[in-house]
Amino acid sequence: MTPKLFESVEAYNAAHPASPFPADRHARSVLRGYRAAMQGVTDDVTGTGSGASLTVDFLPGGAPLPDESDRVGNVVASRWGEGPVLVLAENVSLRTAWEAIKEAWPKYLSEVRTALEPIRKADA
């Protein structure tokens, strides 16, 4: 899957109403996501700005906590909840995606994509 790039959170939300980013910036910032030890994932993939620091979010609602039910949604990368938004996986188990990324502990966006590859293939 070639990642889809949306220039803003609003453009992403319009295209993915079932898996939106919260409209409120504070609500976006508290989503349970992957931040590579709060340093951010380095963008080594073209599209969002070479070398940019990104977060990986699980939409809707963030990555499920252990006591929460799993959800199906999208995995995206953004500049800390702001545009542009890069869709890395669509309609996948958010728990499975979280576990795969957590297991890989990626520092680079290309490594996030590699961790998600088996999940995207399984859900295709």
mmCIF file of C-alpha atoms in Angstrom:
data_model
loop_
_atom_site.group_PDB
_atom_site.id
_atom_site.type_symbol
_atom_site.label_atom_id
_atom_site.label_comp_id
_atom_site.label_asym_id
_atom_site.label_seq_id
_atom_site.Cartn_x
_atom_site.Cartn_y
_atom_site.Cartn_z
ATOM 1 C CA MET A 1 0.000 0.000 0.000
ATOM 2 C CA THR A 2 1.297 3.412 -0.925
ATOM 3 C CA PRO A 3 0.673 5.731 2.002
ATOM 4 C CA LYS A 4 -2.016 8.338 1.354
ATOM 5 C CA LEU A 5 -1.102 11.890 2.310
ATOM 6 C CA PHE A 6 -3.656 14.459 3.470
ATOM 7 C CA GLU A 7 -2.512 18.056 3.871
ATOM 8 C CA SER A 8 -4.548 18.656 7.034
ATOM 9 C CA VAL A 9 -6.407 16.885 9.819
ATOM 10 C CA GLU A 10 -9.644 18.278 8.347
ATOM 11 C CA ALA A 11 -8.894 16.762 4.919
ATOM 12 C CA TYR A 12 -8.067 13.409 6.534
ATOM 13 C CA ASN A 13 -11.276 13.502 8.617
ATOM 14 C CA ALA A 14 -13.387 14.310 5.547
ATOM 15 C CA ALA A 15 -11.970 11.258 3.753
ATOM 16 C CA HIS A 16 -12.101 8.939 6.815
ATOM 17 C CA PRO A 17 -15.195 9.845 8.865
ATOM 18 C CA ALA A 18 -15.291 6.390 10.521
ATOM 19 C CA SER A 19 -11.734 6.805 11.894
ATOM 20 C CA PRO A 20 -11.338 10.511 12.614
ATOM 21 C CA PHE A 21 -8.747 12.488 14.505
ATOM 22 C CA PRO A 22 -10.549 14.371 17.305
ATOM 23 C CA ALA A 23 -11.347 17.910 16.164
ATOM 24 C CA ASP A 24 -9.935 19.415 19.369
ATOM 25 C CA ARG A 25 -6.112 19.710 19.417
ATOM 26 C CA HIS A 26 -5.882 18.812 23.111
ATOM 27 C CA ALA A 27 -7.952 15.663 22.532
ATOM 28 C CA ARG A 28 -5.588 14.726 19.678
ATOM 29 C CA SER A 29 -2.528 15.211 21.868
ATOM 30 C CA VAL A 30 -3.724 12.774 24.543
ATOM 31 C CA LEU A 31 -4.519 9.874 22.212
ATOM 32 C CA ARG A 32 -2.608 6.717 23.091
ATOM 33 C CA GLY A 33 -0.131 6.543 20.248
ATOM 34 C CA TYR A 34 3.459 5.663 19.482
ATOM 35 C CA ARG A 35 6.038 8.396 19.978
ATOM 36 C CA ALA A 36 9.381 6.525 20.090
ATOM 37 C CA ALA A 37 10.213 7.396 23.709
ATOM 38 C CA MET A 38 8.666 10.864 23.265
ATOM 39 C CA GLN A 39 11.269 11.737 20.627
ATOM 40 C CA GLY A 40 8.966 11.126 17.699
ATOM 41 C CA VAL A 41 9.476 8.827 14.739
ATOM 42 C CA THR A 42 11.888 10.240 12.171
ATOM 43 C CA ASP A 43 10.376 10.616 8.713
ATOM 44 C CA ASP A 44 12.742 8.832 6.363
ATOM 45 C CA VAL A 45 9.917 8.313 3.867
ATOM 46 C CA THR A 46 9.099 11.095 1.441
ATOM 47 C CA GLY A 47 5.769 12.862 1.703
ATOM 48 C CA THR A 48 5.726 14.595 5.070
ATOM 49 C CA GLY A 49 9.097 16.288 5.077
ATOM 50 C CA SER A 50 12.405 14.484 5.298
ATOM 51 C CA GLY A 51 13.628 14.143 8.841
ATOM 52 C CA ALA A 52 10.459 15.473 10.468
ATOM 53 C CA SER A 53 9.534 14.211 13.929
ATOM 54 C CA LEU A 54 6.199 12.364 13.739
ATOM 55 C CA THR A 55 3.779 10.563 16.015
ATOM 56 C CA VAL A 56 1.944 7.392 15.055
ATOM 57 C CA ASP A 57 -1.721 7.439 16.008
ATOM 58 C CA PHE A 58 -4.417 4.782 16.030
ATOM 59 C CA LEU A 59 -7.796 6.062 14.954
ATOM 60 C CA PRO A 60 -10.459 6.206 16.177
ATOM 61 C CA GLY A 61 -9.733 6.681 19.837
ATOM 62 C CA GLY A 62 -6.058 5.795 20.138
ATOM 63 C CA ALA A 63 -4.469 2.401 20.686
ATOM 64 C CA PRO A 64 -6.746 0.252 22.869
ATOM 65 C CA LEU A 65 -5.677 -0.194 26.471
ATOM 66 C CA PRO A 66 -5.295 -3.809 27.653
ATOM 67 C CA ASP A 67 -8.734 -3.782 29.325
ATOM 68 C CA GLU A 68 -10.511 -2.181 26.353
ATOM 69 C CA SER A 69 -12.130 -3.919 23.416
ATOM 70 C CA ASP A 70 -10.223 -3.936 20.162
ATOM 71 C CA ARG A 71 -11.299 -1.554 17.405
ATOM 72 C CA VAL A 72 -10.841 -1.548 13.665
ATOM 73 C CA GLY A 73 -9.452 1.652 12.237
ATOM 74 C CA ASN A 74 -6.510 3.435 10.677
ATOM 75 C CA VAL A 75 -2.881 3.914 11.665
ATOM 76 C CA VAL A 76 -1.563 7.341 10.713
ATOM 77 C CA ALA A 77 1.561 9.438 11.112
ATOM 78 C CA SER A 78 1.429 13.172 11.658
ATOM 79 C CA ARG A 79 3.385 16.054 13.062
ATOM 80 C CA TRP A 80 2.175 15.575 16.630
ATOM 81 C CA GLY A 81 -1.530 15.595 15.730
ATOM 82 C CA GLU A 82 -1.276 18.309 13.076
ATOM 83 C CA GLY A 83 -1.214 18.040 9.299
ATOM 84 C CA PRO A 84 -0.024 16.649 7.072
ATOM 85 C CA VAL A 85 -1.474 13.214 7.887
ATOM 86 C CA LEU A 86 0.000 10.095 6.293
ATOM 87 C CA VAL A 87 -2.223 6.984 6.344
ATOM 88 C CA LEU A 88 -0.048 3.925 7.000
ATOM 89 C CA ALA A 89 -2.762 1.257 7.337
ATOM 90 C CA GLU A 90 -6.526 1.266 6.865
ATOM 91 C CA ASN A 91 -9.231 -0.894 8.409
ATOM 92 C CA VAL A 92 -6.900 -2.909 10.611
ATOM 93 C CA SER A 93 -7.100 -4.208 14.165
ATOM 94 C CA LEU A 94 -5.768 -1.320 16.240
ATOM 95 C CA ARG A 95 -4.637 -3.680 19.008
ATOM 96 C CA THR A 96 -2.691 -5.842 16.551
ATOM 97 C CA ALA A 97 -1.150 -2.751 14.958
ATOM 98 C CA TRP A 98 -0.183 -1.349 18.372
ATOM 99 C CA GLU A 99 1.412 -4.640 19.417
ATOM 100 C CA ALA A 100 3.352 -4.936 16.149
ATOM 101 C CA ILE A 101 4.711 -1.400 16.428
ATOM 102 C CA LYS A 102 5.460 -1.729 20.143
ATOM 103 C CA GLU A 103 7.313 -5.003 19.478
ATOM 104 C CA ALA A 104 9.411 -3.439 16.698
ATOM 105 C CA TRP A 105 10.115 -0.239 18.703
ATOM 106 C CA PRO A 106 10.817 1.707 15.489
ATOM 107 C CA LYS A 107 12.704 4.983 15.367
ATOM 108 C CA TYR A 108 12.050 5.599 11.662
ATOM 109 C CA LEU A 109 8.840 5.777 9.678
ATOM 110 C CA SER A 110 10.117 3.118 7.270
ATOM 111 C CA GLU A 111 10.414 0.755 10.252
ATOM 112 C CA VAL A 112 6.812 1.515 11.261
ATOM 113 C CA ARG A 113 5.693 0.646 7.740
ATOM 114 C CA THR A 114 7.671 -2.608 7.874
ATOM 115 C CA ALA A 115 6.087 -3.536 11.225
ATOM 116 C CA LEU A 116 2.611 -2.945 9.772
ATOM 117 C CA GLU A 117 3.193 -4.855 6.518
ATOM 118 C CA PRO A 118 1.994 -8.296 7.783
ATOM 119 C CA ILE A 119 -1.117 -6.695 9.291
ATOM 120 C CA ARG A 120 -2.004 -4.868 6.083
ATOM 121 C CA LYS A 121 -1.596 -8.100 4.101
ATOM 122 C CA ALA A 122 -3.684 -10.108 6.593
ATOM 123 C CA ASP A 123 -6.515 -7.573 6.547
ATOM 124 C CA ALA A 124 -6.451 -7.030 2.765
#
